[in-house]
């Protein structure tokens, strides 16, 4: 194998596939990056057996030539050293040549590195996926959907199914739900008309896979193709494939948790409310509970307060755009509410309360495609 590659293209591609490479793996060859050179381009693959990323550097794009292929072939290179080396090479291109026993030479400018490669035949094959259930989403919308749900997945392995985001598709509507049993994030999105006869449920994608996908995707209107099977999901974007295994088990039915009516409703400015909670929680951060209390003072004003016996107290008054319904006193975890508010891409939110001990709902005023449900804390 012998190839010359533009360095900026190689660095970008190596950074993408490194997101799937784990240093702690039981299969030693997975600490490497597989490099396959054909006349179409260079394919790089990284995997930790849960998530696999394949990235293509095309030989040419438009008028730009990225690669000169002198001889086709493949090799597995140690990911950690390979990624560090390419970042620091002096020239704007690198020549990679594989010799006897997969010994690989990298030449760039006045530098020459020799790395001991591994046999690519021993590298696990990427899953073969039947493309029966396929739909498309714009890249920037998919990134937003991930950002608005994935923060609410559970980080504890006691219920592994909750470490993923549950996707269901029916009647052309994709619904994504994440919960760690203290809070729930839901995002709905209509999918292009060709997907109206498609449907699936209980497709639970690990939160980690979605986080890595989000880092790779562009903020562009390009379409990402999504292929769903029984135990795998595949995302195809420009020059990139990301495979992820799905989580086993049944995701809990969350539809009954979301309240249909409310006793008290607020309309608040999102940014003001976020900043007010941020200040009110300053003194509560030391403890593990991080609790902020909220009370209605009259039909226009709410009070946020927090009390740490060994530090001090804080009171914050805020004028609401609108308050309807019964008086209210409720306590909540400030971190959960702040994280929910940060993903609301709107200037005003409405919060629906059904009582001091019932979960409350945060959503944009004129839009129910994104909803955040939070469980209060018992203090009153």
XYZ file of C-alpha atoms in Angstrom:
380
model
C 0.000 0.000 0.000
C 1.326 3.441 -0.887
C -0.610 6.705 -0.811
C -0.094 10.469 -0.539
C -2.791 12.391 1.367
C -3.469 16.084 2.010
C -2.793 16.505 5.715
C -5.792 18.723 6.603
C -8.141 16.063 5.163
C -6.400 13.278 7.055
C -6.422 15.140 10.398
C -10.164 15.849 10.106
C -10.953 12.233 9.179
C -8.779 10.772 11.962
C -10.471 13.051 14.532
C -13.887 11.807 13.372
C -13.081 8.091 13.671
C -11.181 8.572 16.962
C -14.561 9.315 18.570
C -15.369 5.607 18.314
C -11.989 4.281 19.472
C -11.798 3.288 23.127
C -8.561 2.853 25.047
C -10.300 0.387 27.383
C -11.325 -2.481 25.144
C -11.121 -6.257 25.557
C -10.268 -6.695 21.846
C -6.717 -5.334 21.402
C -7.050 -4.608 17.655
C -9.876 -2.134 18.402
C -7.309 0.263 19.902
C -6.279 0.809 16.270
C -7.688 2.656 13.254
C -8.201 0.599 10.113
C -7.023 2.325 6.946
C -8.097 0.999 3.573
C -6.806 2.600 0.384
C -8.638 2.168 -2.950
C -8.622 4.289 -6.088
C -11.915 5.880 -4.874
C -10.272 7.198 -1.733
C -9.090 6.324 1.747
C -11.516 4.649 4.187
C -10.727 5.044 7.904
C -12.611 2.958 10.495
C -12.695 3.218 14.292
C -14.820 1.061 16.596
C -15.350 0.047 20.218
C -17.859 -2.697 19.215
C -20.815 -0.577 20.484
C -20.243 2.226 18.018
C -18.322 2.138 14.718
C -17.444 5.119 12.537
C -16.256 4.844 8.948
C -14.968 7.967 7.237
C -14.098 8.343 3.544
C -11.515 10.810 2.245
C -12.505 10.943 -1.439
C -9.698 10.965 -4.018
C -11.056 14.208 -5.415
C -13.908 16.624 -4.686
C -14.721 19.060 -7.490
C -11.385 20.525 -8.610
C -9.529 19.550 -5.427
C -7.363 16.438 -5.439
C -6.984 15.114 -1.871
C -5.197 11.836 -2.545
C -2.659 10.245 -4.895
C -2.977 6.465 -4.770
C 0.194 4.643 -5.842
C -0.806 1.210 -4.576
C -4.037 -0.081 -3.030
C -4.008 -1.935 0.302
C -4.958 -1.765 3.979
C -3.467 -1.729 7.469
C -4.496 -1.178 11.126
C -2.469 1.551 12.873
C -2.308 2.281 16.636
C -4.905 5.034 17.006
C -3.335 7.011 19.810
C 0.087 7.419 18.180
C -1.246 7.783 14.633
C -3.630 10.596 15.644
C -0.892 12.436 17.584
C 1.613 12.087 14.728
C -0.666 13.406 11.953
C -1.560 16.486 14.039
C 2.123 17.431 14.332
C 3.513 16.649 10.880
C 5.347 19.652 9.340
C 4.185 19.612 5.726
C 0.738 19.974 4.142
C 0.762 16.409 2.816
C 1.915 13.002 4.076
C 3.029 9.865 2.273
C 2.059 6.575 3.902
C 3.656 3.327 2.799
C 3.091 -0.171 4.176
C 5.954 -2.676 3.868
C 6.689 -6.176 5.145
C 4.678 -7.375 8.167
C 2.528 -4.195 8.081
C 5.400 -1.929 9.105
C 4.110 1.501 8.084
C 6.210 4.528 7.165
C 4.814 8.080 7.336
C 6.837 10.762 5.532
C 6.099 14.467 5.630
C 8.617 17.223 4.954
C 11.790 16.331 6.848
C 10.010 13.908 9.246
C 9.775 10.182 8.924
C 7.908 7.928 11.344
C 7.773 4.162 11.302
C 4.803 2.502 13.048
C 4.186 -1.199 13.606
C 0.820 -1.906 11.983
C -1.520 -4.869 12.467
C -3.181 -7.248 10.024
C -6.441 -5.645 8.739
C -7.978 -9.116 8.191
C -8.220 -9.447 11.999
C -10.216 -6.209 12.327
C -13.931 -6.902 12.958
C -16.119 -6.353 9.892
C -18.686 -3.559 10.013
C -22.223 -4.911 10.401
C -24.070 -5.719 7.179
C -27.371 -3.888 7.424
C -30.569 -4.572 5.474
C -31.915 -1.254 4.275
C -35.650 -1.869 4.669
C -36.475 0.898 7.134
C -34.850 4.101 5.871
C -35.719 7.775 6.369
C -33.931 11.138 6.177
C -33.502 14.180 8.451
C -31.635 17.418 7.835
C -28.270 17.442 9.569
C -28.882 20.647 11.578
C -32.326 19.441 12.747
C -30.904 16.076 13.836
C -28.182 17.885 15.813
C -30.848 20.024 17.521
C -33.005 16.973 18.326
C -30.028 15.247 19.958
C -29.098 18.381 21.951
C -32.678 18.785 23.193
C -33.034 15.214 24.500
C -29.712 13.496 25.180
C -28.841 15.551 28.299
C -31.726 13.865 30.169
C -30.509 10.261 29.763
C -29.505 8.405 32.905
C -25.803 8.129 33.722
C -26.330 5.226 36.100
C -26.015 1.651 34.827
C -28.621 0.311 37.280
C -31.266 0.573 34.523
C -29.218 0.384 31.309
C -32.259 1.073 29.077
C -32.508 4.614 30.530
C -28.974 5.453 29.348
C -30.439 5.709 25.832
C -32.920 7.891 23.938
C -36.119 6.150 22.823
C -37.116 6.850 19.196
C -40.543 5.982 17.816
C -41.867 6.743 14.339
C -45.508 6.618 13.332
C -47.724 8.602 10.912
C -44.705 10.525 9.654
C -43.864 11.846 13.155
C -40.579 10.985 14.854
C -40.729 11.173 18.660
C -37.549 11.133 20.809
C -37.767 10.685 24.578
C -35.037 10.583 27.228
C -35.530 10.209 30.972
C -33.440 9.395 34.044
C -36.642 8.985 36.140
C -36.211 12.462 37.735
C -36.853 14.381 34.520
C -37.948 13.718 30.960
C -37.137 15.428 27.655
C -39.337 14.932 24.602
C -38.850 16.208 21.056
C -41.174 15.534 18.126
C -40.434 16.159 14.483
C -42.354 15.533 11.269
C -40.379 13.407 8.791
C -40.586 13.832 5.005
C -43.695 12.479 3.357
C -41.975 9.390 1.915
C -41.759 8.011 5.470
C -45.486 8.086 6.203
C -45.940 4.338 5.803
C -42.809 3.608 7.859
C -43.127 2.952 11.564
C -41.077 1.562 14.437
C -41.092 1.737 18.213
C -38.766 1.030 21.108
C -35.601 1.906 19.176
C -33.341 2.914 22.084
C -30.076 4.536 20.965
C -27.267 4.829 23.559
C -26.810 8.453 24.655
C -23.054 8.123 24.063
C -23.606 7.200 20.383
C -25.853 10.218 19.855
C -23.326 12.537 21.516
C -20.576 11.309 19.187
C -22.881 11.608 16.157
C -23.726 15.178 17.107
C -20.027 16.126 17.195
C -19.473 14.775 13.676
C -22.539 16.305 11.979
C -22.402 19.706 10.271
C -24.784 22.577 10.981
C -26.065 22.295 7.410
C -29.265 21.474 5.549
C -27.691 18.330 4.083
C -29.763 15.203 4.592
C -28.643 12.425 6.925
C -29.962 8.997 5.985
C -31.005 6.792 8.913
C -31.355 3.010 8.638
C -33.004 1.083 11.492
C -32.777 -2.678 12.091
C -33.553 -4.904 15.078
C -30.297 -4.358 16.926
C -28.392 -1.679 14.965
C -28.933 1.844 13.684
C -26.882 3.389 10.897
C -26.480 7.121 10.200
C -25.146 8.035 6.742
C -23.956 11.597 6.239
C -21.586 13.025 3.645
C -18.454 10.799 3.536
C -19.290 9.296 6.929
C -21.075 6.222 8.321
C -21.860 5.785 12.016
C -23.152 2.408 13.234
C -24.466 2.038 16.760
C -25.888 -0.943 18.552
C -29.329 -0.441 20.097
C -30.025 -1.073 23.785
C -31.842 -4.289 24.682
C -35.064 -4.288 26.669
C -38.337 -2.394 26.692
C -38.323 1.340 27.288
C -40.876 2.308 29.977
C -44.162 3.794 28.748
C -43.839 7.503 29.487
C -47.026 8.701 27.768
C -49.047 8.605 31.024
C -46.523 10.787 32.873
C -47.199 13.952 30.874
C -50.077 15.870 32.492
C -53.007 16.864 30.273
C -54.363 19.718 32.445
C -52.796 22.127 34.923
C -53.802 23.993 38.100
C -51.255 26.801 37.754
C -49.667 28.141 34.573
C -46.802 30.628 34.204
C -45.565 32.382 31.105
C -41.970 33.572 31.589
C -39.095 35.008 29.584
C -36.745 32.033 29.079
C -33.446 33.874 29.488
C -34.574 35.900 32.537
C -35.898 32.783 34.270
C -32.691 30.851 33.535
C -30.524 33.641 34.944
C -32.755 34.013 38.010
C -32.515 30.285 38.822
C -28.778 30.406 38.199
C -28.409 33.149 40.838
C -30.852 31.530 43.265
C -28.933 28.251 43.097
C -25.531 29.835 43.800
C -25.735 29.111 47.519
C -27.342 25.706 47.080
C -24.594 24.215 44.933
C -22.437 23.005 47.775
C -24.916 20.381 48.944
C -25.867 17.452 46.765
C -29.473 18.571 46.505
C -29.107 21.946 44.733
C -32.739 22.784 45.628
C -34.466 26.056 44.732
C -37.942 26.950 46.022
C -40.497 28.757 43.894
C -43.615 30.512 45.218
C -46.245 32.783 43.672
C -46.555 36.100 45.532
C -49.448 37.591 43.512
C -50.822 37.275 39.981
C -47.718 38.876 38.462
C -44.732 38.012 40.698
C -42.925 34.832 41.574
C -40.250 34.388 44.229
C -37.273 32.083 43.896
C -35.355 31.307 47.071
C -32.708 29.012 48.405
C -31.349 28.384 51.849
C -28.107 26.694 52.893
C -27.908 26.667 56.711
C -24.114 26.898 56.814
C -23.742 29.464 53.984
C -26.734 31.780 53.805
C -29.978 32.593 51.975
C -30.964 34.084 48.648
C -34.283 35.596 47.473
C -35.022 36.574 43.903
C -38.250 38.196 42.666
C -39.308 37.952 39.055
C -42.206 39.497 37.138
C -43.983 36.896 35.033
C -45.574 37.646 31.658
C -48.666 35.844 32.904
C -49.777 33.730 35.903
C -53.047 31.798 35.890
C -54.651 29.435 38.385
C -54.048 28.545 42.027
C -51.316 29.786 44.366
C -48.242 27.624 44.303
C -45.211 26.629 46.370
C -42.874 24.079 44.867
C -39.208 23.030 45.168
C -37.052 21.623 42.396
C -33.512 20.689 41.467
C -32.046 23.842 39.908
C -29.628 21.926 37.670
C -32.460 19.976 36.003
C -34.500 23.101 35.295
C -31.478 25.016 34.001
C -30.509 22.199 31.650
C -34.068 22.066 30.340
C -34.200 25.834 29.781
C -30.860 25.884 27.952
C -32.193 23.675 25.155
C -35.380 25.725 24.675
C -34.726 27.727 21.519
C -37.490 30.243 22.225
C -37.826 33.595 23.992
C -40.889 32.704 26.122
C -41.867 29.487 27.878
C -44.975 28.302 29.655
C -44.721 26.128 32.765
C -47.691 23.984 33.729
C -48.019 22.826 37.346
C -50.564 20.277 38.612
C -49.585 20.515 42.290
C -46.585 20.806 44.598
C -45.736 17.095 44.392
C -46.630 16.412 40.756
C -44.178 16.657 37.844
C -44.336 20.021 36.044
C -44.076 20.664 32.326
C -41.933 23.282 30.567
C -42.596 24.039 26.904
C -42.372 26.926 24.419
C -45.464 29.143 24.438
C -46.571 28.435 20.888
C -45.041 25.041 20.231
C -45.518 21.576 21.707
C -42.854 19.758 19.661
C -40.425 20.122 22.561
C -41.460 19.376 26.167
C -39.503 18.993 29.390
C -41.018 17.284 32.422
C -39.357 17.656 35.851
C -40.113 15.965 39.154
C -40.226 18.390 42.127
C -38.320 17.870 45.370
C -40.127 17.273 48.689
C -39.358 20.177 51.043
C -42.596 21.998 51.863
